[in-house]
Amino acid sequence: MWKWIVVLALLFAGLPAQMAWADNEVEIEVDIPLSEILKQNQWAKLDVTLTSETQDISGMLQLESDDHANAKSGVLAQAVTLSKGQTKTYQFTLPAVYLMRGPLRIQVVEGNKVLATEKLETVGTSDPRTVVVLDQNRNAFHFMNLLNEGVAYRYDSSWNEAKTVHLSPSELPDDSLMLRHMNILAIGNLAADAIRPAQVEAVKSWVQGGGVLLLSTGDKASGAAANLAEWIQVKKNPGATQNVEELKFLTKQTSSPVTSLGVYNRDESLFVLKKVGRGKVLLANYDVSAEPLASWQYNRDLWSQLATKYQLFTAGNQGVAVNGVLPEFSKLIPGVNLPRVEWLAVIWLVYILVIAPLLYVILKRKDRREWAWGIIPASALVLMIGVYVIGKSMVTDGNSSYSVSEINIIDHKLADVQTAASFLATAGGEYTVHIEKGYTALPIALTSHNTWLTNASTEQNEAGQLTFHYQHVPYLTLRQAIASGEKTDIGSFEAQLNMEGQQVRGTVKNHTSFDLDELFLVMGMQRIPLGAIKKGEEKQVDLTLQPFFAPQEMNRDAVMDRDQLVEISKRDLTTFYGDNSIRLVGLSSQPMPVVTMDLSDTQAHHLQVIKQKITLKDTETKRSVYPFGIHTPYVIAQEGEAYPLHTGQWQIGRGSVTFGLAVSDDQVEAQKLEIPLEASSYLLFKKELFHASSNQWIEVPNEKAHIVLEGAELKQYLTSAGHLRLRITNSSDQRLNVPEPSFRLEGEEK
Amino acid sequence: MKDEPRFTDELHDSTVSELLSHLQHMRKAVPVNYQLKADLKKKLLEQMKAQQAQGHGALQAVPTQKKTRKSIGWLAGGVIALGLGSLLALWNGDGITIEDQQTLTFDHQPKVQQVAISNSGERVATITSDSRLQTYLIEESRQETPIRLPKTDGTYDAISWANNSNRLALLDNSDDQARLWIIDATTSEHDQKIGGGSMLLHQEAGAVINSVSWEPNDQRIAYSKTVGDQDEIWLIRLNAFENQKVAEGSYPAWSPDGKQLAYMQDDQIFVLTLATGKKQGIGTGDSPSWVDQEHLSYINSNGELVSVNPNQTPLDQEVIDGSAIAGKMPVGANWASHSDLMLLAVKGETGTEFKIAKRD
């Protein structure tokens, strides 16, 4: 028996040795740019500056979880080389939420020796609405910091608590992905050469992707603000203007604080809004930091109204670092059937409960019990090999990867791309993944609820192209990565769609660079298939819309097979609720290399989900139409026994719910609004509309419950912020369920 | 010894020599005895060994024989069981058999349409005489907390469980209004606060809604209403403002795949394919109800509960075994689509009796 113990001891001797610790031989300094305004769903940078005190160093810089209880955390590493006395800065790019989830630590490691360790402070998770100011005057835009306390319904105004942060020009990122941490970038008095061309390009790209730029100019403006004004084609034509009524009108004052103002362009109004891609630029034609307006007591109200009117704090649908659906979807690699954990457990249970005892009994009968020390482990090994050999062929034919990308088309020349990819090397081991140049990317591990760091090392060449190295990957084990970037050669859809009643007719042309296997028209709660369409092809559309008021329920608790999971994931990627948009969404399996697995005989699979906002026009009025279910209401107040149920319904028992709807916004000036409250579900409730002009609630009788408001009458029901209010009340004790009201809107595009 | 006369030395010497001679003689005899003893012992040992060997073999022979008999017994039993099972399976064929499991007792006398079994087979719901929704857990044979229904000046005439949730559709008819309600009968502790809510899905004046059936994915409800003397079947969506007439008839029953509707018209049973509008006649009877995708049951003109495969040509009507319980004729059947249980209504002596039966 002792012989077997010796054999086992020798086997275990092969385990890796513990790390040896050394005194801090390397000084580590950590900086997180924009740490006070980070938004958890965007990319963040971690700058690590190393100074070698005593020796040359060639090792690895590691980022990992400092929580020893978190056994699932991996180690992200990159190679470092330092000469004695040298200082170098290395950078990690990762989702900001990782810095907020914490705790993390940085280690410099050489072989088995840890040369230095630095624990990172966990970044706060406040996720503020942020106004970043670039101005020589540290007090510029100070009024943006103030709360709007005077509005009765805070949801009517988008002016809520905001954080104003002054940056020096050198601190402004030159990466548009980092600028996404800002809600508004305000540029005032700043010399033209204070910001570099790369920073200017990043700002422009950021605005196109959905950012909001605020420019303060005036008749003496020059420098950065003036250059950017040229970009949005507002020419310099300085002078004085007496057209200052807007100040009075927006603040509801009886007089303006000034009768004349020096402006950047005499022919323009005081405030000029230009849409650029998905974002916008609001140019203040005067110098907001100049007196007397800088200290005008109604400055706060003025900018409150401007923020509301121009929806300055909407994010513009900027992309996020990690789209929750993509990593999960990419795990469903076509042609790969990963063994269910239950099967593996059954195989091992059969071995432990049946085969191993049987072997022992046989050996006992043969009076060879001592052989069990060798035969039973050997048989376990044989079983393992058998499961591997047989199982491998059942799971997959070979190495595979699946890259799923969400492409949001901004315009014909620009698209925002997010990608998640999964890799499966049947034999495991080591392999490399290349990232397309220009993309920000990270290897990740997908846990049950989140993504997190995984064991991999990263490398960036001089051209800025990233490579990931995965090592010690067990066989038949997935590894993943995410990436974000922009593409300029995707193209776009051209849609000419008109609506007549519930009929939608027109044409859709595919000018993208993809052949689409499926194309959908997505409007609120409806996803209407249009069929396949090749690039360059035009398709006729003729379909009937259903007046949905609630999304279709799906039973996600049921155990699903792979095909069902794929269908659910596709549906999640191709439907939208609550962003007031109509979209064309196409699916393509055409390759688009963003993340490429470098391993022989790899079957690479791709799925592109291409999305673009479009508009529907009413056949008669030529106005933009938003059918039922696109504009969704928000809740202003609930009183009594009122509870939200599954999506789209409320339960009210002697209580009420007040809904608000943003009817006019920065995209559309509403002309006609339809609210069908004649459906049976609303009959037992008291329905009231708020008449803003008279500041009264007006009851809607059941016989006139199909509400249609148009033109001037509609305006009477809208608040100054362009919102409608609707109250539904149940006066009885009976608990009654009611669907949220649904709206159909027609309007003029702004 | 002291009292014995003292022998002369000559006499003493002859006695001793005789004794010694006798001892020698005895000694000589002893080796023979020892030898004999050894021989005997050896023989004894050999005999013992032989006996042991024989006995072991005898012992071994017994377990082996026992094992063999046992194996034969198991094998025979297995063969018989297999044979019986095959016989049963073959004998059953496509026929449906049900077996009475439980009789439901209510505090009131509900109508056939006022009692329904959930599709999981776990619960039965009924409408009480004081307009409450009462649910029962079948396996535990106990009542749950009743749910108060919306006040009405009519009566709650029929109920139907949704397929994938704890909702029910209820029909409420008064002199001037017919209403279709959706009631949330959730029982989870988490949802208790908001369970029991009612939504008025459809209200109509001048009509009587008499039957309702949920689409398998619970997106739509098929209901039949009588307007004047005309029966109509309509489909209504639960999440959109859409109402659509599909046929003339009553008592719609949605097939498990959601593609067909069985219904009754002028005492005839029909199956309607929704996509094509094709209508197929099945037979004379009423109360159609889908057993599974291949079998539709209904009460035929003889009062028997029969099943038929609508996809088979010619249609072959088979009486469902066990449906006439203790001679009582069935008057209604409600099959739990996700379970092997069904609710059977039979005509009893004092009124309608409701039974839970299990399908074989």
mmCIF file of N, CA, C and O in Angstrom, chain A residues 365 525 546-555 628 641 643-646 649 651 676 679-684 733-739 742, chain B residues 67 148-151 164-165 167 179 181-184 191-204 217 219 237-242:
data_model
loop_
_atom_site.group_PDB
_atom_site.id
_atom_site.type_symbol
_atom_site.label_atom_id
_atom_site.label_comp_id
_atom_site.label_asym_id
_atom_site.label_seq_id
_atom_site.Cartn_x
_atom_site.Cartn_y
_atom_site.Cartn_z
ATOM 1 N N ARG A 365 -12.637 -10.440 -4.125
ATOM 2 C CA ARG A 365 -12.883 -11.862 -4.388
ATOM 3 C C ARG A 365 -11.631 -12.555 -4.890
ATOM 4 O O ARG A 365 -11.384 -13.706 -4.605
ATOM 5 N N MET A 525 -43.933 47.711 -29.270
ATOM 6 C CA MET A 525 -44.152 46.335 -28.863
ATOM 7 C C MET A 525 -44.343 45.392 -30.042
ATOM 8 O O MET A 525 -44.602 44.208 -29.847
ATOM 9 N N GLN A 546 -51.032 46.018 -35.556
ATOM 10 C CA GLN A 546 -52.020 45.735 -34.509
ATOM 11 C C GLN A 546 -51.857 46.780 -33.417
ATOM 12 O O GLN A 546 -50.737 47.111 -33.053
ATOM 13 N N PRO A 547 -52.972 47.254 -32.910
ATOM 14 C CA PRO A 547 -52.901 48.302 -31.877
ATOM 15 C C PRO A 547 -52.564 47.726 -30.506
ATOM 16 O O PRO A 547 -53.396 47.614 -29.631
ATOM 17 N N PHE A 548 -51.285 47.331 -30.339
ATOM 18 C CA PHE A 548 -50.861 46.766 -29.066
ATOM 19 C C PHE A 548 -50.845 47.814 -27.981
ATOM 20 O O PHE A 548 -50.510 48.971 -28.217
ATOM 21 N N PHE A 549 -51.171 47.386 -26.770
ATOM 22 C CA PHE A 549 -50.946 48.288 -25.649
ATOM 23 C C PHE A 549 -50.051 47.646 -24.594
ATOM 24 O O PHE A 549 -49.710 48.253 -23.613
ATOM 25 N N ALA A 550 -49.708 46.396 -24.777
ATOM 26 C CA ALA A 550 -48.816 45.729 -23.810
ATOM 27 C C ALA A 550 -47.965 44.742 -24.579
ATOM 28 O O ALA A 550 -48.414 44.194 -25.589
ATOM 29 N N PRO A 551 -46.736 44.483 -24.133
ATOM 30 C CA PRO A 551 -45.891 43.529 -24.858
ATOM 31 C C PRO A 551 -46.405 42.116 -24.661
ATOM 32 O O PRO A 551 -47.091 41.829 -23.678
ATOM 33 N N GLN A 552 -46.068 41.243 -25.599
ATOM 34 C CA GLN A 552 -46.473 39.846 -25.466
ATOM 35 C C GLN A 552 -45.693 39.213 -24.333
ATOM 36 O O GLN A 552 -44.504 39.421 -24.204
ATOM 37 N N GLU A 553 -46.379 38.430 -23.531
ATOM 38 C CA GLU A 553 -45.718 37.783 -22.408
ATOM 39 C C GLU A 553 -44.995 36.542 -22.900
ATOM 40 O O GLU A 553 -45.481 35.820 -23.753
ATOM 41 N N MET A 554 -43.817 36.313 -22.340
ATOM 42 C CA MET A 554 -43.089 35.104 -22.696
ATOM 43 C C MET A 554 -42.735 34.369 -21.413
ATOM 44 O O MET A 554 -42.307 34.988 -20.447
ATOM 45 N N ASN A 555 -42.907 33.068 -21.437
ATOM 46 C CA ASN A 555 -42.630 32.270 -20.252
ATOM 47 C C ASN A 555 -41.145 31.929 -20.224
ATOM 48 O O ASN A 555 -40.689 30.982 -20.844
ATOM 49 N N PHE A 628 -49.384 53.079 -31.960
ATOM 50 C CA PHE A 628 -49.578 52.697 -30.574
ATOM 51 C C PHE A 628 -48.410 51.864 -30.053
ATOM 52 O O PHE A 628 -47.904 50.988 -30.731
ATOM 53 N N GLU A 641 -54.262 52.226 -3.114
ATOM 54 C CA GLU A 641 -53.828 50.851 -3.388
ATOM 55 C C GLU A 641 -53.547 50.722 -4.880
ATOM 56 O O GLU A 641 -54.387 50.269 -5.637
ATOM 57 N N TYR A 643 -50.640 49.332 -7.618
ATOM 58 C CA TYR A 643 -49.403 48.582 -7.764
ATOM 59 C C TYR A 643 -49.154 48.256 -9.232
ATOM 60 O O TYR A 643 -50.073 47.873 -9.947
ATOM 61 N N PRO A 644 -47.918 48.359 -9.664
ATOM 62 C CA PRO A 644 -47.622 47.936 -11.039
ATOM 63 C C PRO A 644 -47.560 46.416 -11.123
ATOM 64 O O PRO A 644 -47.060 45.761 -10.214
ATOM 65 N N LEU A 645 -48.127 45.868 -12.177
ATOM 66 C CA LEU A 645 -48.094 44.420 -12.396
ATOM 67 C C LEU A 645 -47.040 44.112 -13.475
ATOM 68 O O LEU A 645 -46.203 44.946 -13.769
ATOM 69 N N HIS A 646 -47.128 42.928 -14.039
ATOM 70 C CA HIS A 646 -46.234 42.618 -15.146
ATOM 71 C C HIS A 646 -46.393 43.689 -16.217
ATOM 72 O O HIS A 646 -47.365 44.405 -16.251
ATOM 73 N N GLN A 649 -49.430 46.695 -17.088
ATOM 74 C CA GLN A 649 -50.694 46.761 -16.336
ATOM 75 C C GLN A 649 -50.470 47.271 -14.923
ATOM 76 O O GLN A 649 -49.389 47.138 -14.358
ATOM 77 N N GLN A 651 -52.606 47.452 -10.980
ATOM 78 C CA GLN A 651 -53.749 47.043 -10.171
ATOM 79 C C GLN A 651 -54.083 48.200 -9.245
ATOM 80 O O GLN A 651 -53.237 48.689 -8.504
ATOM 81 N N PRO A 676 -56.824 55.777 -27.060
ATOM 82 C CA PRO A 676 -58.049 54.969 -27.066
ATOM 83 C C PRO A 676 -58.382 54.437 -25.679
ATOM 84 O O PRO A 676 -57.907 53.373 -25.278
ATOM 85 N N ALA A 679 -61.672 51.200 -24.712
ATOM 86 C CA ALA A 679 -61.609 49.748 -24.515
ATOM 87 C C ALA A 679 -62.262 49.382 -23.190
ATOM 88 O O ALA A 679 -62.238 50.149 -22.221
ATOM 89 N N SER A 680 -62.849 48.215 -23.133
ATOM 90 C CA SER A 680 -63.603 47.762 -21.951
ATOM 91 C C SER A 680 -62.786 47.844 -20.668
ATOM 92 O O SER A 680 -63.324 48.122 -19.602
ATOM 93 N N SER A 681 -61.501 47.635 -20.799
ATOM 94 C CA SER A 681 -60.647 47.594 -19.603
ATOM 95 C C SER A 681 -60.637 48.911 -18.841
ATOM 96 O O SER A 681 -60.331 48.934 -17.649
ATOM 97 N N TYR A 682 -60.987 50.009 -19.530
ATOM 98 C CA TYR A 682 -60.963 51.313 -18.867
ATOM 99 C C TYR A 682 -62.347 51.765 -18.387
ATOM 100 O O TYR A 682 -62.471 52.781 -17.712
ATOM 101 N N LEU A 683 -63.372 51.010 -18.751
ATOM 102 C CA LEU A 683 -64.742 51.462 -18.504
ATOM 103 C C LEU A 683 -65.046 51.723 -17.044
ATOM 104 O O LEU A 683 -65.788 52.651 -16.703
ATOM 105 N N LEU A 684 -64.493 50.896 -16.166
ATOM 106 C CA LEU A 684 -64.855 51.001 -14.756
ATOM 107 C C LEU A 684 -64.027 52.038 -14.005
ATOM 108 O O LEU A 684 -64.157 52.184 -12.789
ATOM 109 N N ASP A 733 -63.614 49.550 -3.799
ATOM 110 C CA ASP A 733 -62.646 48.729 -3.085
ATOM 111 C C ASP A 733 -62.186 47.548 -3.926
ATOM 112 O O ASP A 733 -61.174 46.922 -3.612
ATOM 113 N N GLN A 734 -62.938 47.233 -4.959
ATOM 114 C CA GLN A 734 -62.592 46.080 -5.800
ATOM 115 C C GLN A 734 -61.246 46.314 -6.467
ATOM 116 O O GLN A 734 -61.033 47.353 -7.081
ATOM 117 N N ARG A 735 -60.351 45.350 -6.348
ATOM 118 C CA ARG A 735 -59.039 45.512 -6.990
ATOM 119 C C ARG A 735 -59.181 45.231 -8.483
ATOM 120 O O ARG A 735 -59.427 44.092 -8.890
ATOM 121 N N LEU A 736 -59.009 46.266 -9.237
ATOM 122 C CA LEU A 736 -59.181 46.142 -10.690
ATOM 123 C C LEU A 736 -57.848 46.359 -11.399
ATOM 124 O O LEU A 736 -57.078 47.250 -11.030
ATOM 125 N N ASN A 737 -57.606 45.537 -12.405
ATOM 126 C CA ASN A 737 -56.387 45.671 -13.219
ATOM 127 C C ASN A 737 -56.689 46.482 -14.462
ATOM 128 O O ASN A 737 -57.744 46.327 -15.079
ATOM 129 N N VAL A 738 -55.763 47.346 -14.819
ATOM 130 C CA VAL A 738 -55.980 48.206 -15.985
ATOM 131 C C VAL A 738 -54.680 48.313 -16.776
ATOM 132 O O VAL A 738 -53.597 48.418 -16.196
ATOM 133 N N PRO A 739 -54.769 48.260 -18.101
ATOM 134 C CA PRO A 739 -53.549 48.423 -18.887
ATOM 135 C C PRO A 739 -53.085 49.880 -18.834
ATOM 136 O O PRO A 739 -53.897 50.798 -18.692
ATOM 137 N N SER A 742 -52.231 53.757 -23.910
ATOM 138 C CA SER A 742 -51.405 53.664 -25.103
ATOM 139 C C SER A 742 -51.684 54.874 -25.984
ATOM 140 O O SER A 742 -52.786 55.418 -25.958
ATOM 141 N N LYS B 67 -28.943 -19.473 -5.910
ATOM 142 C CA LYS B 67 -28.783 -18.334 -6.821
ATOM 143 C C LYS B 67 -29.401 -18.647 -8.168
ATOM 144 O O LYS B 67 -30.044 -17.800 -8.780
ATOM 145 N N ARG B 148 -62.664 37.399 -3.993
ATOM 146 C CA ARG B 148 -63.908 38.143 -4.224
ATOM 147 C C ARG B 148 -63.941 38.609 -5.677
ATOM 148 O O ARG B 148 -62.983 39.180 -6.174
ATOM 149 N N LEU B 149 -65.056 38.376 -6.306
ATOM 150 C CA LEU B 149 -65.202 38.777 -7.704
ATOM 151 C C LEU B 149 -65.873 40.143 -7.776
ATOM 152 O O LEU B 149 -66.537 40.578 -6.829
ATOM 153 N N PRO B 150 -65.705 40.832 -8.898
ATOM 154 C CA PRO B 150 -66.352 42.145 -9.033
ATOM 155 C C PRO B 150 -67.865 42.028 -8.872
ATOM 156 O O PRO B 150 -68.474 41.052 -9.298
ATOM 157 N N LYS B 151 -68.426 43.046 -8.273
ATOM 158 C CA LYS B 151 -69.887 43.040 -8.063
ATOM 159 C C LYS B 151 -70.584 43.049 -9.409
ATOM 160 O O LYS B 151 -70.169 43.726 -10.351
ATOM 161 N N ASN B 164 -50.686 29.001 -18.989
ATOM 162 C CA ASN B 164 -49.331 29.165 -18.466
ATOM 163 C C ASN B 164 -49.244 30.108 -17.279
ATOM 164 O O ASN B 164 -48.176 30.588 -16.952
ATOM 165 N N SER B 165 -50.376 30.419 -16.671
ATOM 166 C CA SER B 165 -50.314 31.321 -15.520
ATOM 167 C C SER B 165 -51.499 31.034 -14.620
ATOM 168 O O SER B 165 -52.334 30.187 -14.921
ATOM 169 N N ARG B 167 -54.115 32.734 -14.118
ATOM 170 C CA ARG B 167 -55.250 33.592 -14.470
ATOM 171 C C ARG B 167 -56.423 32.740 -14.939
ATOM 172 O O ARG B 167 -56.252 31.619 -15.427
ATOM 173 N N ARG B 179 -70.117 40.326 -19.845
ATOM 174 C CA ARG B 179 -68.741 40.740 -19.540
ATOM 175 C C ARG B 179 -67.799 39.541 -19.522
ATOM 176 O O ARG B 179 -68.178 38.456 -19.070
ATOM 177 N N TRP B 181 -64.207 38.715 -17.920
ATOM 178 C CA TRP B 181 -63.222 39.172 -16.944
ATOM 179 C C TRP B 181 -61.980 38.283 -16.989
ATOM 180 O O TRP B 181 -62.080 37.084 -17.260
ATOM 181 N N ILE B 182 -60.867 38.878 -16.656
ATOM 182 C CA ILE B 182 -59.657 38.105 -16.420
ATOM 183 C C ILE B 182 -59.306 38.282 -14.950
ATOM 184 O O ILE B 182 -59.140 39.404 -14.474
ATOM 185 N N ILE B 183 -59.240 37.165 -14.237
ATOM 186 C CA ILE B 183 -58.978 37.214 -12.801
ATOM 187 C C ILE B 183 -57.597 36.618 -12.537
ATOM 188 O O ILE B 183 -57.243 35.576 -13.089
ATOM 189 N N ASP B 184 -56.854 37.261 -11.677
ATOM 190 C CA ASP B 184 -55.538 36.763 -11.300
ATOM 191 C C ASP B 184 -55.693 35.951 -10.023
ATOM 192 O O ASP B 184 -55.956 36.507 -8.963
ATOM 193 N N ASP B 191 -46.688 37.235 -4.263
ATOM 194 C CA ASP B 191 -47.673 37.946 -5.063
ATOM 195 C C ASP B 191 -49.005 38.114 -4.366
ATOM 196 O O ASP B 191 -49.931 38.653 -4.935
ATOM 197 N N GLN B 192 -49.106 37.628 -3.119
ATOM 198 C CA GLN B 192 -50.414 37.674 -2.452
ATOM 199 C C GLN B 192 -50.956 39.082 -2.402
ATOM 200 O O GLN B 192 -52.150 39.323 -2.531
ATOM 201 N N LYS B 193 -50.075 40.040 -2.226
ATOM 202 C CA LYS B 193 -50.523 41.425 -2.071
ATOM 203 C C LYS B 193 -51.250 41.901 -3.315
ATOM 204 O O LYS B 193 -52.169 42.695 -3.232
ATOM 205 N N ILE B 194 -50.809 41.422 -4.454
ATOM 206 C CA ILE B 194 -51.410 41.934 -5.671
ATOM 207 C C ILE B 194 -52.174 40.868 -6.435
ATOM 208 O O ILE B 194 -52.574 41.083 -7.555
ATOM 209 N N GLY B 195 -52.379 39.709 -5.832
ATOM 210 C CA GLY B 195 -53.184 38.693 -6.494
ATOM 211 C C GLY B 195 -54.657 39.031 -6.367
ATOM 212 O O GLY B 195 -55.060 39.911 -5.598
ATOM 213 N N GLY B 196 -55.472 38.311 -7.133
ATOM 214 C CA GLY B 196 -56.917 38.488 -7.005
ATOM 215 C C GLY B 196 -57.470 39.679 -7.740
ATOM 216 O O GLY B 196 -58.660 39.986 -7.609
ATOM 217 N N GLY B 197 -56.681 40.363 -8.500
ATOM 218 C CA GLY B 197 -57.177 41.510 -9.255
ATOM 219 C C GLY B 197 -57.986 41.069 -10.458
ATOM 220 O O GLY B 197 -57.805 39.971 -10.977
ATOM 221 N N SER B 198 -58.892 41.921 -10.899
ATOM 222 C CA SER B 198 -59.755 41.586 -12.037
ATOM 223 C C SER B 198 -59.583 42.629 -13.118
ATOM 224 O O SER B 198 -59.469 43.817 -12.822
ATOM 225 N N MET B 199 -59.595 42.171 -14.355
ATOM 226 C CA MET B 199 -59.570 43.109 -15.472
ATOM 227 C C MET B 199 -60.767 42.828 -16.372
ATOM 228 O O MET B 199 -61.012 41.675 -16.737
ATOM 229 N N LEU B 200 -61.491 43.853 -16.689
ATOM 230 C CA LEU B 200 -62.621 43.703 -17.597
ATOM 231 C C LEU B 200 -62.057 43.711 -19.006
ATOM 232 O O LEU B 200 -61.649 44.746 -19.519
ATOM 233 N N LEU B 201 -62.032 42.561 -19.639
ATOM 234 C CA LEU B 201 -61.433 42.465 -20.965
ATOM 235 C C LEU B 201 -62.439 42.873 -22.043
ATOM 236 O O LEU B 201 -62.082 43.491 -23.036
ATOM 237 N N HIS B 202 -63.695 42.507 -21.834
ATOM 238 C CA HIS B 202 -64.672 42.810 -22.883
ATOM 239 C C HIS B 202 -66.050 42.983 -22.248
ATOM 240 O O HIS B 202 -66.430 42.231 -21.356
ATOM 241 N N GLN B 203 -66.745 43.991 -22.698
ATOM 242 C CA GLN B 203 -68.123 44.211 -22.245
ATOM 243 C C GLN B 203 -68.982 44.484 -23.463
ATOM 244 O O GLN B 203 -68.570 45.202 -24.370
ATOM 245 N N GLU B 204 -70.157 43.913 -23.457
ATOM 246 C CA GLU B 204 -71.011 44.086 -24.625
ATOM 247 C C GLU B 204 -72.464 44.111 -24.188
ATOM 248 O O GLU B 204 -72.902 43.277 -23.382
ATOM 249 N N ASN B 217 -50.846 29.781 -26.000
ATOM 250 C CA ASN B 217 -49.818 30.715 -25.510
ATOM 251 C C ASN B 217 -50.426 31.873 -24.724
ATOM 252 O O ASN B 217 -49.718 32.834 -24.394
ATOM 253 N N GLN B 219 -52.204 34.326 -25.490
ATOM 254 C CA GLN B 219 -52.213 35.655 -26.104
ATOM 255 C C GLN B 219 -53.633 36.061 -26.479
ATOM 256 O O GLN B 219 -53.966 37.249 -26.507
ATOM 257 N N ARG B 237 -57.714 39.634 -28.295
ATOM 258 C CA ARG B 237 -56.337 39.662 -27.800
ATOM 259 C C ARG B 237 -56.313 40.239 -26.384
ATOM 260 O O ARG B 237 -57.093 41.125 -26.063
ATOM 261 N N LEU B 238 -55.374 39.767 -25.584
ATOM 262 C CA LEU B 238 -55.260 40.299 -24.226
ATOM 263 C C LEU B 238 -54.354 41.524 -24.159
ATOM 264 O O LEU B 238 -54.356 42.223 -23.153
ATOM 265 N N ASN B 239 -53.567 41.779 -25.221
ATOM 266 C CA ASN B 239 -52.652 42.913 -25.119
ATOM 267 C C ASN B 239 -52.791 43.889 -26.274
ATOM 268 O O ASN B 239 -51.891 44.671 -26.540
ATOM 269 N N ALA B 240 -53.911 43.809 -26.973
ATOM 270 C CA ALA B 240 -54.121 44.753 -28.077
ATOM 271 C C ALA B 240 -55.609 44.997 -28.226
ATOM 272 O O ALA B 240 -56.442 44.218 -27.774
ATOM 273 N N PHE B 241 -55.926 46.113 -28.884
ATOM 274 C CA PHE B 241 -57.343 46.437 -29.097
ATOM 275 C C PHE B 241 -57.816 45.726 -30.351
ATOM 276 O O PHE B 241 -57.971 46.335 -31.409
ATOM 277 N N GLU B 242 -58.011 44.422 -30.253
ATOM 278 C CA GLU B 242 -58.385 43.681 -31.460
ATOM 279 C C GLU B 242 -59.377 42.600 -31.114
ATOM 280 O O GLU B 242 -59.174 41.804 -30.200
#
